[in-house]
C-alpha cells in the first residue's frame, strides 16, 4: 500500500468518526499530521474528492463530508502507477540529490512524462511553491541544489527544535492519543510493519511556537520527501516503527530522559539511509 493510500484510509476513518481531523483542515495541516510532504496528501485528497468524502464548501475550500458512505476498498493484485505529480516530484528530487542544478529542458521533460508542456508547468509551479524547484523568470526551472552537508545541518536544527517543542508540551500530552499512535506503529496481523508518523507534528503543533512551526513549514516538506524516498525497504520501516514505539511508550510512562535519547537516535538514524541513497544516485550519474 502506498503512502497516499494509507492517508486515504486513515482520513476516511477519521471523517466518518468525526474525530481526529486537524483544524483548519488543509493540505498543510494534514501533511503535518502525518509528518509527510504535501504530495501524497494532494494525491489522497484527489481520491477522497472522487469518493465524495471531501466536498467544496460555499467558499470553495475542501471540507470533510462525514455523511458520505465509505467506499469499500479492494486489495490490488498489481501496484498502481504513481500519480503524475509524485513521479515528477521524485524526478526533481533525484536531480537535486545528484547535484544537478542545471535548467530543466521543458520539451524533453514533457515528452518523458508524456504530457504537454502546459501540464508540466502546472506541476512544476506547485513544486516550486513547495520549495522543490526554483523558477527563474525568462530562464526556466532549476532544481534545488542539495549538498551533502545540508542533511547534517537540517537534522541538527530539526533535532534541537523537536526537543524544544517536546519539552514545552510535557504537561499537555494526551495519554489516549499517545496510545492511539503507539497502536498505529504496531505490526499488522500479517506481520507487515505499520508506520504512524503523526507524533512529530503532534508536539510541533502543540507547542504553539510560531518559529518552530515556520521552520518545518519552510523546510520540512523537501526533506520529508527525501526521507520518504530513502525509507522504502521493509527493514527501514520496521526500524522506524520500533523507534516510534519506544518514544511513545516512554512518553506514556513520562520517562523524559529516555524520550529525548530515543528521539535523538531516531532522527539521526535517518541520515545514513539518505547518505547511501545519495551515493547510489550520484554513482549512477558518473
mmCIF file of C-alpha atoms in Angstrom, residues 60-221:
data_model
loop_
_atom_site.group_PDB
_atom_site.id
_atom_site.type_symbol
_atom_site.label_atom_id
_atom_site.label_comp_id
_atom_site.label_asym_id
_atom_site.label_seq_id
_atom_site.Cartn_x
_atom_site.Cartn_y
_atom_site.Cartn_z
ATOM 1 C CA UNK A 60 -14.542 26.800 -2.451
ATOM 2 C CA UNK A 61 -12.482 25.182 0.311
ATOM 3 C CA UNK A 62 -12.365 21.398 0.659
ATOM 4 C CA UNK A 63 -14.194 20.172 3.735
ATOM 5 C CA UNK A 64 -14.933 16.672 5.145
ATOM 6 C CA UNK A 65 -18.296 15.082 4.305
ATOM 7 C CA UNK A 66 -18.941 12.556 7.131
ATOM 8 C CA UNK A 67 -22.425 11.624 5.856
ATOM 9 C CA UNK A 68 -20.994 10.067 2.701
ATOM 10 C CA UNK A 69 -20.811 6.263 2.855
ATOM 11 C CA UNK A 70 -17.226 4.998 2.706
ATOM 12 C CA UNK A 71 -16.143 3.219 -0.420
ATOM 13 C CA UNK A 72 -15.213 -0.426 0.089
ATOM 14 C CA UNK A 73 -11.530 -0.765 -0.691
ATOM 15 C CA UNK A 74 -10.236 -3.746 -2.626
ATOM 16 C CA UNK A 75 -6.693 -5.027 -2.318
ATOM 17 C CA UNK A 76 -4.854 -4.533 -5.595
ATOM 18 C CA UNK A 77 -3.030 -7.510 -7.052
ATOM 19 C CA UNK A 78 -0.960 -5.172 -9.220
ATOM 20 C CA UNK A 79 0.639 -1.974 -7.921
ATOM 21 C CA UNK A 80 -0.920 1.144 -9.429
ATOM 22 C CA UNK A 81 1.376 3.546 -11.246
ATOM 23 C CA UNK A 82 2.184 6.520 -9.007
ATOM 24 C CA UNK A 83 0.338 9.745 -9.749
ATOM 25 C CA UNK A 84 1.969 12.127 -12.226
ATOM 26 C CA UNK A 85 2.784 14.670 -9.519
ATOM 27 C CA UNK A 86 4.560 12.006 -7.444
ATOM 28 C CA UNK A 87 6.633 10.871 -10.440
ATOM 29 C CA UNK A 88 7.616 14.429 -11.366
ATOM 30 C CA UNK A 89 8.451 15.198 -7.739
ATOM 31 C CA UNK A 90 10.704 12.138 -7.474
ATOM 32 C CA UNK A 91 12.399 13.111 -10.742
ATOM 33 C CA UNK A 92 13.100 16.606 -9.377
ATOM 34 C CA UNK A 93 14.354 15.260 -6.046
ATOM 35 C CA UNK A 94 16.714 12.857 -7.792
ATOM 36 C CA UNK A 95 18.132 15.739 -9.828
ATOM 37 C CA UNK A 96 18.716 17.673 -6.607
ATOM 38 C CA UNK A 97 20.372 14.699 -4.919
ATOM 39 C CA UNK A 98 22.541 14.115 -7.985
ATOM 40 C CA UNK A 99 23.865 17.660 -7.645
ATOM 41 C CA UNK A 100 22.274 18.735 -10.930
ATOM 42 C CA UNK A 101 21.146 22.365 -10.699
ATOM 43 C CA UNK A 102 21.071 22.940 -14.449
ATOM 44 C CA UNK A 103 17.932 24.355 -16.027
ATOM 45 C CA UNK A 104 15.297 21.799 -16.955
ATOM 46 C CA UNK A 105 14.646 21.188 -20.654
ATOM 47 C CA UNK A 106 10.881 21.607 -20.706
ATOM 48 C CA UNK A 107 10.176 19.939 -24.031
ATOM 49 C CA UNK A 108 12.292 16.852 -23.318
ATOM 50 C CA UNK A 109 10.891 16.529 -19.790
ATOM 51 C CA UNK A 110 7.296 16.837 -21.012
ATOM 52 C CA UNK A 111 7.962 14.114 -23.588
ATOM 53 C CA UNK A 112 9.481 11.874 -20.913
ATOM 54 C CA UNK A 113 6.278 12.088 -18.843
ATOM 55 C CA UNK A 114 4.056 12.021 -21.965
ATOM 56 C CA UNK A 115 2.296 15.268 -21.086
ATOM 57 C CA UNK A 116 2.041 18.703 -22.648
ATOM 58 C CA UNK A 117 4.378 21.489 -21.580
ATOM 59 C CA UNK A 118 1.358 23.288 -20.103
ATOM 60 C CA UNK A 119 0.587 20.331 -17.824
ATOM 61 C CA UNK A 120 4.251 20.017 -16.889
ATOM 62 C CA UNK A 121 4.432 23.726 -15.982
ATOM 63 C CA UNK A 122 1.375 23.329 -13.762
ATOM 64 C CA UNK A 123 3.057 20.653 -11.643
ATOM 65 C CA UNK A 124 6.435 22.383 -11.668
ATOM 66 C CA UNK A 125 4.719 25.527 -10.402
ATOM 67 C CA UNK A 126 3.256 23.587 -7.485
ATOM 68 C CA UNK A 127 6.631 22.033 -6.696
ATOM 69 C CA UNK A 128 8.266 25.463 -6.842
ATOM 70 C CA UNK A 129 5.770 26.696 -4.261
ATOM 71 C CA UNK A 130 6.773 23.800 -2.013
ATOM 72 C CA UNK A 131 10.490 24.545 -2.344
ATOM 73 C CA UNK A 132 11.467 21.598 -4.549
ATOM 74 C CA UNK A 133 12.496 23.607 -7.598
ATOM 75 C CA UNK A 134 13.236 27.235 -8.456
ATOM 76 C CA UNK A 135 11.578 29.213 -11.237
ATOM 77 C CA UNK A 136 13.871 31.839 -12.746
ATOM 78 C CA UNK A 137 11.998 34.360 -14.948
ATOM 79 C CA UNK A 138 12.951 34.097 -18.639
ATOM 80 C CA UNK A 139 15.349 31.250 -17.813
ATOM 81 C CA UNK A 140 13.135 28.370 -16.746
ATOM 82 C CA UNK A 141 13.132 25.791 -13.955
ATOM 83 C CA UNK A 142 16.192 24.864 -11.930
ATOM 84 C CA UNK A 143 16.481 22.033 -9.404
ATOM 85 C CA UNK A 144 17.255 22.936 -5.820
ATOM 86 C CA UNK A 145 20.895 22.001 -5.249
ATOM 87 C CA UNK A 146 21.249 19.541 -2.382
ATOM 88 C CA UNK A 147 24.683 19.464 -0.764
ATOM 89 C CA UNK A 148 25.867 16.534 1.416
ATOM 90 C CA UNK A 149 26.269 18.825 4.443
ATOM 91 C CA UNK A 150 22.660 20.030 4.078
ATOM 92 C CA UNK A 151 21.412 16.745 5.512
ATOM 93 C CA UNK A 152 23.534 17.075 8.641
ATOM 94 C CA UNK A 153 22.674 20.754 9.088
ATOM 95 C CA UNK A 154 18.922 20.183 8.680
ATOM 96 C CA UNK A 155 18.963 17.216 11.071
ATOM 97 C CA UNK A 156 20.807 19.232 13.735
ATOM 98 C CA UNK A 157 18.237 22.034 13.628
ATOM 99 C CA UNK A 158 15.326 19.579 13.411
ATOM 100 C CA UNK A 159 16.581 17.704 16.472
ATOM 101 C CA UNK A 160 17.021 20.885 18.522
ATOM 102 C CA UNK A 161 13.587 22.271 17.609
ATOM 103 C CA UNK A 162 11.710 18.992 18.151
ATOM 104 C CA UNK A 163 13.321 18.565 21.570
ATOM 105 C CA UNK A 164 12.470 22.176 22.417
ATOM 106 C CA UNK A 165 8.853 21.668 21.353
ATOM 107 C CA UNK A 166 8.567 18.423 23.290
ATOM 108 C CA UNK A 167 9.941 19.951 26.492
ATOM 109 C CA UNK A 168 7.339 22.720 26.400
ATOM 110 C CA UNK A 169 4.320 20.407 25.973
ATOM 111 C CA UNK A 170 5.007 17.666 28.528
ATOM 112 C CA UNK A 171 2.025 18.678 30.667
ATOM 113 C CA UNK A 172 -0.284 18.941 27.627
ATOM 114 C CA UNK A 173 0.266 15.491 26.120
ATOM 115 C CA UNK A 174 -2.904 13.421 25.713
ATOM 116 C CA UNK A 175 -2.314 9.871 27.001
ATOM 117 C CA UNK A 176 -5.147 8.440 24.876
ATOM 118 C CA UNK A 177 -3.754 9.969 21.701
ATOM 119 C CA UNK A 178 -0.257 8.731 22.565
ATOM 120 C CA UNK A 179 -1.690 5.220 22.943
ATOM 121 C CA UNK A 180 -3.521 5.570 19.616
ATOM 122 C CA UNK A 181 -0.259 6.462 17.869
ATOM 123 C CA UNK A 182 1.523 3.633 19.698
ATOM 124 C CA UNK A 183 -1.080 1.196 18.356
ATOM 125 C CA UNK A 184 -0.624 2.691 14.891
ATOM 126 C CA UNK A 185 3.047 1.734 14.927
ATOM 127 C CA UNK A 186 2.399 -1.915 15.811
ATOM 128 C CA UNK A 187 2.812 -4.528 13.042
ATOM 129 C CA UNK A 188 -0.347 -5.584 11.215
ATOM 130 C CA UNK A 189 -1.894 -9.007 11.864
ATOM 131 C CA UNK A 190 0.126 -10.479 8.991
ATOM 132 C CA UNK A 191 3.364 -9.037 10.393
ATOM 133 C CA UNK A 192 3.609 -6.176 7.900
ATOM 134 C CA UNK A 193 5.237 -3.146 9.567
ATOM 135 C CA UNK A 194 2.994 -0.114 10.003
ATOM 136 C CA UNK A 195 4.203 3.440 10.405
ATOM 137 C CA UNK A 196 2.256 6.254 12.060
ATOM 138 C CA UNK A 197 4.293 9.457 11.700
ATOM 139 C CA UNK A 198 1.877 11.788 13.476
ATOM 140 C CA UNK A 199 3.942 12.049 16.664
ATOM 141 C CA UNK A 200 6.392 14.611 15.240
ATOM 142 C CA UNK A 201 3.696 17.010 14.013
ATOM 143 C CA UNK A 202 1.775 16.454 17.253
ATOM 144 C CA UNK A 203 4.264 18.136 19.575
ATOM 145 C CA UNK A 204 5.353 20.683 16.971
ATOM 146 C CA UNK A 205 1.751 21.917 16.621
ATOM 147 C CA UNK A 206 1.023 21.537 20.337
ATOM 148 C CA UNK A 207 3.973 23.769 21.224
ATOM 149 C CA UNK A 208 2.198 26.756 19.676
ATOM 150 C CA UNK A 209 5.621 28.171 18.813
ATOM 151 C CA UNK A 210 5.291 30.078 15.536
ATOM 152 C CA UNK A 211 9.022 29.984 14.826
ATOM 153 C CA UNK A 212 9.307 26.225 15.287
ATOM 154 C CA UNK A 213 6.294 25.637 13.059
ATOM 155 C CA UNK A 214 7.604 28.102 10.471
ATOM 156 C CA UNK A 215 10.901 26.206 10.165
ATOM 157 C CA UNK A 216 9.148 22.909 9.420
ATOM 158 C CA UNK A 217 6.652 24.537 7.054
ATOM 159 C CA UNK A 218 9.515 26.104 5.085
ATOM 160 C CA UNK A 219 11.995 23.235 5.076
ATOM 161 C CA UNK A 220 10.148 20.133 6.251
ATOM 162 C CA UNK A 221 8.357 19.214 3.014
#
